Amino acid sequence: MGAERRSLERARSRTLDSILADVPRTYPEVGLFAEGLPDHDNLLDVLDAFAVFAPEVGYVQGMSFIAALFLLYLPAPSAFTCFATLLSTSAVLRDFYRMDTAAIAVHVATHASLLRSHLPRVATRLDALGIPHQTYLIPWFMSLFGSALPLDAVVRLADVVFTSDDPDTALRAASLALLRALSPLLHVAEFDDAMHALLKPPRPLVTPEFLAAELA
């Protein structure tokens, strides 16, 4: 029992260290979650509470971007409830956070099929460049696009996901909207520039207004 307890304590310490490292890096451009500010501690509390609430998932990098969105509008207890509810209803988020490789492969294949149907030229271009869809979908989905986009653009996408009866369908629609915004660049870019555009989209191409119109 003593060895098991020490192992659990070490795991919890590693989790807290990871959360403490990630919280200040969450939407740094707005400075709301810097150390010493109230929402730094609120975000830390929400993520720590979730790691205890759902130990089979724990804390995974990227979660801070999603939990932070709820804290923009809600007190910490309500933000925790909304965050936990979203992860319980979204198979995409749950499978990506668990790193369930078989399930992730199915989600990536679903995205690829939708991309071929709705944006065939983009699908063909990404295939020609040799860019696997998971290289951008993993950071996009695991941070709800927060690792790629500025906060004002993320809020437009999150509004659709959070208010949808089917958050996974909304996530897939949001990814297609983002790829449509990037399509003029992707059609002419070579591999390195295309990868950079996917992971850090140029702001002039990806405006909140464009994303809102695409998802209306």
Coordinates of C-alpha atoms in Angstrom, one line a residue:
M1 CA 0.0 0.0 0.0
G2 CA 2.9 2.4 0.8
A3 CA 4.5 1.9 -2.6
E4 CA 1.1 2.3 -4.3
R5 CA 0.5 5.5 -2.4
R6 CA 3.9 6.9 -3.3
S7 CA 3.3 6.1 -6.9
L8 CA 0.0 7.9 -6.9
E9 CA 1.6 10.9 -5.2
R10 CA 4.3 11.1 -7.8
A11 CA 1.7 10.9 -10.6
R12 CA -0.3 13.7 -9.0
S13 CA 2.8 15.8 -8.6
R14 CA 3.7 15.3 -12.3
T15 CA 0.1 16.3 -13.2
L16 CA 0.3 19.5 -11.2
D17 CA 3.7 20.3 -12.7
S18 CA 2.3 19.9 -16.2
I19 CA -0.8 22.1 -15.4
L20 CA 1.3 24.8 -13.7
A21 CA 3.6 24.9 -16.8
D22 CA 0.7 25.1 -19.3
V23 CA -1.7 27.6 -17.6
P24 CA 0.5 30.7 -18.2
R25 CA 0.9 29.6 -21.9
T26 CA -2.8 29.6 -22.4
Y27 CA -3.8 32.5 -24.7
P28 CA -0.8 34.5 -23.7
E29 CA -1.7 37.3 -26.0
V30 CA -4.6 38.3 -23.7
G31 CA -2.6 37.9 -20.5
L32 CA -5.6 36.6 -18.5
F33 CA -4.0 33.5 -17.1
A34 CA -0.6 34.8 -16.1
E35 CA 0.7 33.8 -12.7
G36 CA -0.6 36.1 -10.0
L37 CA -3.9 36.8 -11.7
P38 CA -7.2 35.4 -10.4
D39 CA -7.9 33.4 -13.6
H40 CA -4.5 31.7 -13.4
D41 CA -5.6 30.0 -10.1
N42 CA -9.1 29.4 -11.4
L43 CA -7.8 27.6 -14.5
L44 CA -5.4 25.7 -12.4
D45 CA -8.3 24.6 -10.1
V46 CA -10.5 23.5 -13.0
L47 CA -7.9 21.4 -14.6
D48 CA -6.7 19.9 -11.4
A49 CA -10.3 19.1 -10.4
F50 CA -10.9 17.4 -13.7
A51 CA -7.7 15.3 -13.4
V52 CA -9.0 14.0 -10.0
F53 CA -12.6 13.6 -11.3
A54 CA -11.6 11.6 -14.4
P55 CA -8.3 9.9 -13.6
E56 CA -8.7 7.6 -16.6
V57 CA -8.2 10.7 -18.8
G58 CA -6.2 12.9 -16.4
Y59 CA -4.7 16.1 -17.6
V60 CA -3.5 16.3 -21.2
Q61 CA -1.8 19.3 -22.8
G62 CA -4.3 21.3 -24.8
M63 CA -7.1 21.0 -22.2
S64 CA -6.2 24.4 -20.8
F65 CA -7.3 26.2 -23.9
I66 CA -10.8 24.7 -23.7
A67 CA -11.3 25.1 -20.0
A68 CA -10.1 28.8 -20.3
L69 CA -12.9 29.5 -22.7
F70 CA -15.5 28.5 -20.1
L71 CA -13.7 30.7 -17.5
L72 CA -14.2 33.7 -19.8
Y73 CA -17.9 33.6 -19.0
L74 CA -18.4 31.4 -15.9
P75 CA -17.1 31.1 -12.4
A76 CA -14.7 28.2 -11.8
P77 CA -17.3 25.6 -10.5
S78 CA -19.6 26.2 -13.5
A79 CA -16.6 26.2 -15.9
F80 CA -15.5 22.8 -14.4
T81 CA -19.0 21.4 -14.9
C82 CA -19.2 22.6 -18.5
F83 CA -15.7 21.3 -19.3
A84 CA -16.4 17.9 -17.8
T85 CA -19.8 17.7 -19.6
L86 CA -18.2 18.6 -23.0
L87 CA -15.5 15.8 -22.6
S88 CA -18.2 13.3 -21.6
T89 CA -20.3 14.1 -24.7
S90 CA -17.5 14.5 -27.3
A91 CA -16.0 11.2 -28.4
V92 CA -13.5 13.1 -30.5
L93 CA -12.0 15.0 -27.6
R94 CA -12.2 12.0 -25.3
D95 CA -10.4 9.7 -27.8
F96 CA -7.8 12.2 -28.6
Y97 CA -7.0 12.9 -25.0
R98 CA -6.8 9.2 -24.2
M99 CA -4.5 8.8 -27.3
D100 CA -6.7 5.9 -28.4
T101 CA -4.9 5.3 -31.7
A102 CA -7.6 3.1 -33.2
A103 CA -10.3 5.6 -32.5
I104 CA -8.2 8.5 -33.6
A105 CA -7.6 6.7 -36.9
V106 CA -11.3 6.5 -37.4
H107 CA -11.8 10.2 -36.6
V108 CA -9.0 11.1 -39.0
A109 CA -10.5 9.0 -41.8
T110 CA -13.9 10.6 -41.2
H111 CA -12.3 14.0 -41.6
A112 CA -10.4 12.9 -44.7
S113 CA -13.7 11.7 -46.3
L114 CA -15.5 15.0 -45.5
L115 CA -12.5 17.0 -46.8
R116 CA -12.6 15.1 -50.1
S117 CA -16.3 15.7 -50.4
H118 CA -16.4 19.4 -49.4
L119 CA -12.9 20.7 -50.4
P120 CA -11.6 18.3 -53.0
R121 CA -8.8 20.6 -54.2
V122 CA -7.5 21.1 -50.7
A123 CA -7.6 17.3 -50.1
T124 CA -5.7 16.7 -53.3
R125 CA -3.1 19.4 -52.5
L126 CA -2.5 18.0 -49.0
D127 CA -2.1 14.5 -50.4
A128 CA 0.3 15.8 -53.0
L129 CA 2.4 17.6 -50.3
G130 CA 2.5 14.4 -48.2
I131 CA 0.8 16.1 -45.2
P132 CA -1.0 13.5 -43.0
H133 CA -4.2 14.9 -41.6
Q134 CA -3.4 13.9 -38.1
T135 CA -0.4 16.3 -38.0
Y136 CA -2.8 19.3 -37.8
L137 CA -6.0 17.7 -36.5
I138 CA -4.3 16.5 -33.2
P139 CA -3.2 20.0 -32.1
W140 CA -6.4 21.6 -33.5
F141 CA -8.8 19.3 -31.7
M142 CA -6.9 18.8 -28.5
S143 CA -6.8 22.6 -27.9
L144 CA -10.1 23.4 -29.7
F145 CA -8.0 25.3 -32.2
G146 CA -6.5 27.4 -29.4
S147 CA -2.9 26.4 -30.2
A148 CA -3.4 27.7 -33.7
L149 CA -5.7 30.7 -33.6
P150 CA -6.0 33.9 -31.7
L151 CA -8.7 34.0 -29.0
D152 CA -11.2 36.1 -31.0
A153 CA -11.2 33.5 -33.8
V154 CA -11.3 30.5 -31.3
V155 CA -14.4 32.0 -29.6
R156 CA -16.3 32.0 -32.9
L157 CA -15.5 28.3 -33.4
A158 CA -16.1 27.4 -29.8
D159 CA -19.6 29.1 -29.8
V160 CA -20.6 26.5 -32.4
V161 CA -19.1 23.6 -30.6
F162 CA -20.4 24.5 -27.2
T163 CA -24.0 25.1 -28.3
S164 CA -24.3 22.1 -30.6
D165 CA -26.2 19.0 -29.7
D166 CA -23.4 17.1 -31.5
P167 CA -20.1 18.7 -30.6
D168 CA -18.1 16.2 -32.8
T169 CA -20.0 17.2 -35.9
A170 CA -19.4 20.8 -35.0
L171 CA -15.7 20.2 -34.5
R172 CA -15.5 18.6 -37.9
A173 CA -17.4 21.5 -39.5
A174 CA -15.0 24.0 -37.8
S175 CA -12.0 22.2 -39.1
L176 CA -13.4 22.3 -42.7
A177 CA -14.1 26.1 -42.2
L178 CA -10.5 26.6 -41.2
L179 CA -9.2 24.7 -44.1
R180 CA -11.5 26.6 -46.5
A181 CA -10.0 29.9 -45.1
L182 CA -6.5 28.5 -45.7
S183 CA -7.2 27.2 -49.1
P184 CA -5.8 30.1 -51.1
L185 CA -2.4 29.7 -49.4
L186 CA -2.4 25.9 -49.4
H187 CA -3.0 25.7 -53.1
V188 CA 0.3 27.5 -53.8
A189 CA 2.4 26.7 -50.7
E190 CA 5.1 24.0 -50.6
F191 CA 5.5 21.6 -47.7
D192 CA 7.1 23.8 -45.0
D193 CA 4.9 26.8 -45.7
A194 CA 1.8 24.7 -45.8
M195 CA 2.7 23.1 -42.5
H196 CA 3.3 26.4 -40.9
A197 CA 0.0 27.7 -42.2
L198 CA -1.8 24.7 -40.7
L199 CA -0.2 25.0 -37.3
K200 CA -0.2 28.8 -37.1
P201 CA -2.7 30.2 -39.7
P202 CA -2.0 33.7 -41.0
R203 CA -4.4 36.0 -39.3
P204 CA -5.4 37.9 -42.5
L205 CA -6.8 34.7 -43.9
V206 CA -8.6 33.4 -40.8
T207 CA -10.8 36.2 -39.5
P208 CA -13.6 35.7 -36.9
E209 CA -16.0 37.0 -39.5
F210 CA -15.1 34.5 -42.1
L211 CA -15.3 31.6 -39.7
A212 CA -18.7 32.8 -38.4
A213 CA -20.0 33.1 -42.0
E214 CA -18.8 29.6 -42.8
L215 CA -20.5 28.0 -39.8
A216 CA -23.7 30.0 -40.0

